[in-house]
PDB file of N, CA and C in Angstrom:
ATOM      1  N   UNK K   1      28.501  13.486-111.073  1.00 86.00           N
ATOM      2  CA  UNK K   1      27.573  14.402-111.679  1.00 86.00           C
ATOM      3  C   UNK K   1      28.321  15.198-112.744  1.00 86.00           C
ATOM      4  N   UNK K   2      27.695  15.314-113.862  1.00 95.00           N
ATOM      5  CA  UNK K   2      28.320  16.070-114.941  1.00 95.00           C
ATOM      6  C   UNK K   2      28.035  17.556-114.776  1.00 95.00           C
ATOM      7  N   UNK K   3      28.763  18.365-115.497  1.00 96.00           N
ATOM      8  CA  UNK K   3      28.556  19.807-115.449  1.00 96.00           C
ATOM      9  C   UNK K   3      27.162  20.162-115.952  1.00 96.00           C
ATOM     10  N   UNK K   4      26.701  19.468-116.969  1.00 96.00           N
ATOM     11  CA  UNK K   4      25.362  19.709-117.505  1.00 96.00           C
ATOM     12  C   UNK K   4      24.290  19.400-116.445  1.00 96.00           C
ATOM     13  N   UNK K   5      24.446  18.301-115.737  1.00 96.00           N
ATOM     14  CA  UNK K   5      23.505  17.933-114.675  1.00 96.00           C
ATOM     15  C   UNK K   5      23.513  18.943-113.548  1.00 96.00           C
ATOM     16  N   UNK K   6      24.695  19.394-113.193  1.00 96.00           N
ATOM     17  CA  UNK K   6      24.823  20.403-112.144  1.00 96.00           C
ATOM     18  C   UNK K   6      24.089  21.687-112.529  1.00 96.00           C
ATOM     19  N   UNK K   7      24.257  22.130-113.773  1.00 97.00           N
ATOM     20  CA  UNK K   7      23.609  23.358-114.238  1.00 97.00           C
ATOM     21  C   UNK K   7      22.090  23.221-114.250  1.00 97.00           C
ATOM     22  N   UNK K   8      21.592  22.049-114.632  1.00 97.00           N
ATOM     23  CA  UNK K   8      20.139  21.832-114.635  1.00 97.00           C
ATOM     24  C   UNK K   8      19.571  21.907-113.231  1.00 97.00           C
ATOM     25  N   UNK K   9      20.252  21.275-112.281  1.00 97.00           N
ATOM     26  CA  UNK K   9      19.792  21.305-110.893  1.00 97.00           C
ATOM     27  C   UNK K   9      19.867  22.723-110.335  1.00 97.00           C
ATOM     28  N   UNK K  10      20.960  23.414-110.628  1.00 97.00           N
ATOM     29  CA  UNK K  10      21.120  24.780-110.144  1.00 97.00           C
ATOM     30  C   UNK K  10      20.029  25.688-110.702  1.00 97.00           C
ATOM     31  N   UNK K  11      19.737  25.576-111.999  1.00 97.00           N
ATOM     32  CA  UNK K  11      18.684  26.381-112.617  1.00 97.00           C
ATOM     33  C   UNK K  11      17.317  26.103-111.987  1.00 97.00           C
ATOM     34  N   UNK K  12      17.041  24.823-111.716  1.00 97.00           N
ATOM     35  CA  UNK K  12      15.766  24.462-111.103  1.00 97.00           C
ATOM     36  C   UNK K  12      15.662  25.051-109.698  1.00 97.00           C
ATOM     37  N   UNK K  13      16.749  25.019-108.936  1.00 96.00           N
ATOM     38  CA  UNK K  13      16.726  25.572-107.587  1.00 96.00           C
ATOM     39  C   UNK K  13      16.589  27.097-107.600  1.00 96.00           C
ATOM     40  N   UNK K  14      17.221  27.741-108.565  1.00 97.00           N
ATOM     41  CA  UNK K  14      17.094  29.199-108.682  1.00 97.00           C
ATOM     42  C   UNK K  14      15.649  29.565-109.016  1.00 97.00           C
ATOM     43  N   UNK K  15      15.009  28.816-109.915  1.00 97.00           N
ATOM     44  CA  UNK K  15      13.615  29.067-110.253  1.00 97.00           C
ATOM     45  C   UNK K  15      12.706  28.832-109.054  1.00 97.00           C
ATOM     46  N   UNK K  16      12.987  27.776-108.305  1.00 95.00           N
ATOM     47  CA  UNK K  16      12.188  27.471-107.119  1.00 95.00           C
ATOM     48  C   UNK K  16      12.328  28.581-106.083  1.00 95.00           C
ATOM     49  N   UNK K  17      13.524  29.075-105.870  1.00 95.00           N
ATOM     50  CA  UNK K  17      13.749  30.157-104.917  1.00 95.00           C
ATOM     51  C   UNK K  17      12.994  31.412-105.336  1.00 95.00           C
ATOM     52  N   UNK K  18      12.982  31.708-106.634  1.00 96.00           N
ATOM     53  CA  UNK K  18      12.263  32.886-107.128  1.00 96.00           C
ATOM     54  C   UNK K  18      10.767  32.762-106.855  1.00 96.00           C
ATOM     55  N   UNK K  19      10.206  31.580-107.071  1.00 95.00           N
ATOM     56  CA  UNK K  19       8.771  31.373-106.814  1.00 95.00           C
ATOM     57  C   UNK K  19       8.456  31.484-105.327  1.00 95.00           C
ATOM     58  N   UNK K  20       9.285  30.869-104.505  1.00 94.00           N
ATOM     59  CA  UNK K  20       9.028  30.823-103.062  1.00 94.00           C
ATOM     60  C   UNK K  20       9.154  32.217-102.434  1.00 94.00           C
ATOM     61  N   UNK K  21      10.111  32.996-102.885  1.00 94.00           N
ATOM     62  CA  UNK K  21      10.276  34.325-102.303  1.00 94.00           C
ATOM     63  C   UNK K  21       9.241  35.310-102.836  1.00 94.00           C
ATOM     64  N   UNK K  22       8.626  35.024-103.972  1.00 95.00           N
ATOM     65  CA  UNK K  22       7.644  35.931-104.558  1.00 95.00           C
ATOM     66  C   UNK K  22       6.237  35.711-104.008  1.00 95.00           C
ATOM     67  N   UNK K  23       5.956  34.519-103.518  1.00 93.00           N
ATOM     68  CA  UNK K  23       4.585  34.191-103.132  1.00 93.00           C
ATOM     69  C   UNK K  23       4.544  33.447-101.796  1.00 93.00           C
ATOM     70  N   UNK K  24       3.806  33.982-100.821  1.00 92.00           N
ATOM     71  CA  UNK K  24       3.656  33.261 -99.551  1.00 92.00           C
ATOM     72  C   UNK K  24       2.967  31.904 -99.724  1.00 92.00           C
ATOM     73  N   UNK K  25       2.066  31.806-100.696  1.00 93.00           N
ATOM     74  CA  UNK K  25       1.385  30.531-100.935  1.00 93.00           C
ATOM     75  C   UNK K  25       2.368  29.479-101.441  1.00 93.00           C
ATOM     76  N   UNK K  26       3.279  29.882-102.315  1.00 93.00           N
ATOM     77  CA  UNK K  26       4.298  28.945-102.811  1.00 93.00           C
ATOM     78  C   UNK K  26       5.236  28.529-101.681  1.00 93.00           C
ATOM     79  N   UNK K  27       5.572  29.468-100.801  1.00 92.00           N
ATOM     80  CA  UNK K  27       6.439  29.143 -99.665  1.00 92.00           C
ATOM     81  C   UNK K  27       5.755  28.132 -98.751  1.00 92.00           C
ATOM     82  N   UNK K  28       4.472  28.352 -98.472  1.00 92.00           N
ATOM     83  CA  UNK K  28       3.714  27.422 -97.635  1.00 92.00           C
ATOM     84  C   UNK K  28       3.638  26.047 -98.286  1.00 92.00           C
ATOM     85  N   UNK K  29       3.394  26.019 -99.585  1.00 93.00           N
ATOM     86  CA  UNK K  29       3.317  24.743-100.308  1.00 93.00           C
ATOM     87  C   UNK K  29       4.645  23.994-100.244  1.00 93.00           C
ATOM     88  N   UNK K  30       5.750  24.699-100.430  1.00 92.00           N
ATOM     89  CA  UNK K  30       7.057  24.060-100.376  1.00 92.00           C
ATOM     90  C   UNK K  30       7.336  23.491 -98.984  1.00 92.00           C
ATOM     91  N   UNK K  31       7.034  24.267 -97.954  1.00 91.00           N
ATOM     92  CA  UNK K  31       7.260  23.804 -96.578  1.00 91.00           C
ATOM     93  C   UNK K  31       6.436  22.551 -96.301  1.00 91.00           C
ATOM     94  N   UNK K  32       5.189  22.550 -96.741  1.00 92.00           N
ATOM     95  CA  UNK K  32       4.340  21.377 -96.538  1.00 92.00           C
ATOM     96  C   UNK K  32       4.826  20.180 -97.361  1.00 92.00           C
ATOM     97  N   UNK K  33       5.229  20.421 -98.610  1.00 93.00           N
ATOM     98  CA  UNK K  33       5.721  19.325 -99.464  1.00 93.00           C
ATOM     99  C   UNK K  33       6.993  18.698 -98.904  1.00 93.00           C
ATOM    100  N   UNK K  34       7.844  19.518 -98.314  1.00 91.00           N
ATOM    101  CA  UNK K  34       9.083  18.992 -97.736  1.00 91.00           C
ATOM    102  C   UNK K  34       8.859  18.315 -96.388  1.00 91.00           C
ATOM    103  N   UNK K  35       7.691  18.574 -95.788  1.00 90.00           N
ATOM    104  CA  UNK K  35       7.369  17.963 -94.500  1.00 90.00           C
ATOM    105  C   UNK K  35       8.129  18.573 -93.345  1.00 90.00           C
ATOM    106  N   UNK K  36       8.396  19.874 -93.429  1.00 89.00           N
ATOM    107  CA  UNK K  36       9.155  20.527 -92.360  1.00 89.00           C
ATOM    108  C   UNK K  36       8.328  21.588 -91.631  1.00 89.00           C
ATOM    109  N   UNK K  37       7.016  21.490 -91.720  1.00 87.00           N
ATOM    110  CA  UNK K  37       6.138  22.460 -91.052  1.00 87.00           C
ATOM    111  C   UNK K  37       6.408  22.476 -89.551  1.00 87.00           C
ATOM    112  N   UNK K  38       6.642  21.314 -88.940  1.00 84.00           N
ATOM    113  CA  UNK K  38       6.870  21.245 -87.496  1.00 84.00           C
ATOM    114  C   UNK K  38       8.163  21.954 -87.085  1.00 84.00           C
ATOM    115  N   UNK K  39       9.099  22.119 -87.996  1.00 85.00           N
ATOM    116  CA  UNK K  39      10.350  22.813 -87.685  1.00 85.00           C
ATOM    117  C   UNK K  39      10.148  24.323 -87.778  1.00 85.00           C
ATOM    118  N   UNK K  40       9.365  24.746 -88.756  1.00 76.00           N
ATOM    119  CA  UNK K  40       9.199  26.168 -89.024  1.00 76.00           C
ATOM    120  C   UNK K  40       8.198  26.809 -88.068  1.00 76.00           C
ATOM    121  N   UNK K  41       7.113  26.108 -87.732  1.00 73.00           N
ATOM    122  CA  UNK K  41       6.052  26.669 -86.912  1.00 73.00           C
ATOM    123  C   UNK K  41       5.959  25.880 -85.616  1.00 73.00           C
ATOM    124  N   UNK K  42       5.959  26.593 -84.503  1.00 66.00           N
ATOM    125  CA  UNK K  42       5.798  25.972 -83.198  1.00 66.00           C
ATOM    126  C   UNK K  42       4.313  25.705 -82.979  1.00 66.00           C
ATOM    127  N   UNK K  43       3.896  24.452 -82.801  1.00 62.00           N
ATOM    128  CA  UNK K  43       2.468  24.154 -82.691  1.00 62.00           C
ATOM    129  C   UNK K  43       1.825  24.710 -81.424  1.00 62.00           C
ATOM    130  N   UNK K  44       2.585  25.014 -80.397  1.00 65.00           N
ATOM    131  CA  UNK K  44       2.000  25.533 -79.157  1.00 65.00           C
ATOM    132  C   UNK K  44       1.779  27.032 -79.203  1.00 65.00           C
ATOM    133  N   UNK K  45       2.345  27.713 -80.182  1.00 58.00           N
ATOM    134  CA  UNK K  45       2.208  29.149 -80.291  1.00 58.00           C
ATOM    135  C   UNK K  45       1.142  29.477 -81.329  1.00 58.00           C
ATOM    136  N   UNK K  46       0.156  30.257 -80.918  1.00 54.00           N
ATOM    137  CA  UNK K  46      -0.912  30.630 -81.846  1.00 54.00           C
ATOM    138  C   UNK K  46      -0.551  31.837 -82.682  1.00 54.00           C
ATOM    139  N   UNK K  47       0.265  32.714 -82.144  1.00 53.00           N
ATOM    140  CA  UNK K  47       0.633  33.907 -82.900  1.00 53.00           C
ATOM    141  C   UNK K  47       2.122  34.160 -82.717  1.00 53.00           C
ATOM    142  N   UNK K  48       2.655  34.936 -83.612  1.00 54.00           N
ATOM    143  CA  UNK K  48       4.065  35.282 -83.520  1.00 54.00           C
ATOM    144  C   UNK K  48       4.233  36.375 -82.479  1.00 54.00           C
ATOM    145  N   UNK K  49       5.136  36.166 -81.580  1.00 60.00           N
ATOM    146  CA  UNK K  49       5.411  37.165 -80.555  1.00 60.00           C
ATOM    147  C   UNK K  49       6.803  37.714 -80.777  1.00 60.00           C
ATOM    148  N   UNK K  50       6.922  39.001 -80.652  1.00 59.00           N
ATOM    149  CA  UNK K  50       8.208  39.649 -80.835  1.00 59.00           C
ATOM    150  C   UNK K  50       8.770  39.971 -79.462  1.00 59.00           C
ATOM    151  N   UNK K  51       9.989  39.546 -79.232  1.00 64.00           N
ATOM    152  CA  UNK K  51      10.634  39.819 -77.957  1.00 64.00           C
ATOM    153  C   UNK K  51      10.987  41.296 -77.867  1.00 64.00           C
ATOM    154  N   UNK K  52      10.860  41.880 -76.685  1.00 67.00           N
ATOM    155  CA  UNK K  52      11.214  43.294 -76.558  1.00 67.00           C
ATOM    156  C   UNK K  52      12.707  43.494 -76.806  1.00 67.00           C
ATOM    157  N   UNK K  53      13.024  44.641 -77.352  1.00 68.00           N
ATOM    158  CA  UNK K  53      14.419  44.945 -77.655  1.00 68.00           C
ATOM    159  C   UNK K  53      15.196  45.135 -76.358  1.00 68.00           C
ATOM    160  N   UNK K  54      16.408  44.623 -76.348  1.00 71.00           N
ATOM    161  CA  UNK K  54      17.258  44.775 -75.167  1.00 71.00           C
ATOM    162  C   UNK K  54      17.943  46.135 -75.216  1.00 71.00           C
ATOM    163  N   UNK K  55      18.134  46.690 -74.045  1.00 70.00           N
ATOM    164  CA  UNK K  55      18.807  47.967 -73.981  1.00 70.00           C
ATOM    165  C   UNK K  55      20.309  47.750 -74.194  1.00 70.00           C
ATOM    166  N   UNK K  56      20.920  48.688 -74.891  1.00 68.00           N
ATOM    167  CA  UNK K  56      22.340  48.600 -75.135  1.00 68.00           C
ATOM    168  C   UNK K  56      23.093  48.872 -73.841  1.00 68.00           C
ATOM    169  N   UNK K  57      24.152  48.130 -73.628  1.00 69.00           N
ATOM    170  CA  UNK K  57      24.942  48.313 -72.415  1.00 69.00           C
ATOM    171  C   UNK K  57      25.867  49.520 -72.582  1.00 69.00           C
ATOM    172  N   UNK K  58      25.996  50.251 -71.512  1.00 69.00           N
ATOM    173  CA  UNK K  58      26.915  51.389 -71.540  1.00 69.00           C
ATOM    174  C   UNK K  58      28.278  50.931 -71.074  1.00 69.00           C
ATOM    175  N   UNK K  59      29.283  51.558 -71.629  1.00 71.00           N
ATOM    176  CA  UNK K  59      30.635  51.268 -71.166  1.00 71.00           C
ATOM    177  C   UNK K  59      30.863  52.041 -69.875  1.00 71.00           C
ATOM    178  N   UNK K  60      31.416  51.344 -68.932  1.00 70.00           N
ATOM    179  CA  UNK K  60      31.714  52.018 -67.665  1.00 70.00           C
ATOM    180  C   UNK K  60      33.077  52.688 -67.799  1.00 70.00           C
ATOM    181  N   UNK K  61      33.126  53.921 -67.403  1.00 74.00           N
ATOM    182  CA  UNK K  61      34.400  54.636 -67.453  1.00 74.00           C
ATOM    183  C   UNK K  61      34.939  54.752 -66.048  1.00 74.00           C
ATOM    184  N   UNK K  62      36.212  54.656 -65.938  1.00 68.00           N
ATOM    185  CA  UNK K  62      36.857  54.754 -64.638  1.00 68.00           C
ATOM    186  C   UNK K  62      36.842  56.210 -64.160  1.00 68.00           C
ATOM    187  N   UNK K  63      36.578  56.394 -62.868  1.00 67.00           N
ATOM    188  CA  UNK K  63      36.587  57.747 -62.321  1.00 67.00           C
ATOM    189  C   UNK K  63      38.038  58.150 -62.046  1.00 67.00           C
ATOM    190  N   UNK K  64      38.283  59.427 -62.229  1.00 63.00           N
ATOM    191  CA  UNK K  64      39.656  59.909 -62.018  1.00 63.00           C
ATOM    192  C   UNK K  64      39.808  60.558 -60.684  1.00 63.00           C
TER     193      UNK K  64
END
């Protein structure tokens, strides 16, 4: 690959990233075009569920 070819591909990918991050519709279209919908979305889950936050562990201090 030549340097010119590399720059063209890089520019195209940067433009694609800008479109995908700016628009949810473009992101959905890209995911569908790439055929990776089954990886991104779990078909058995109807809605996104957020796991409850775990409590931070306390450090145990030795008794004197």
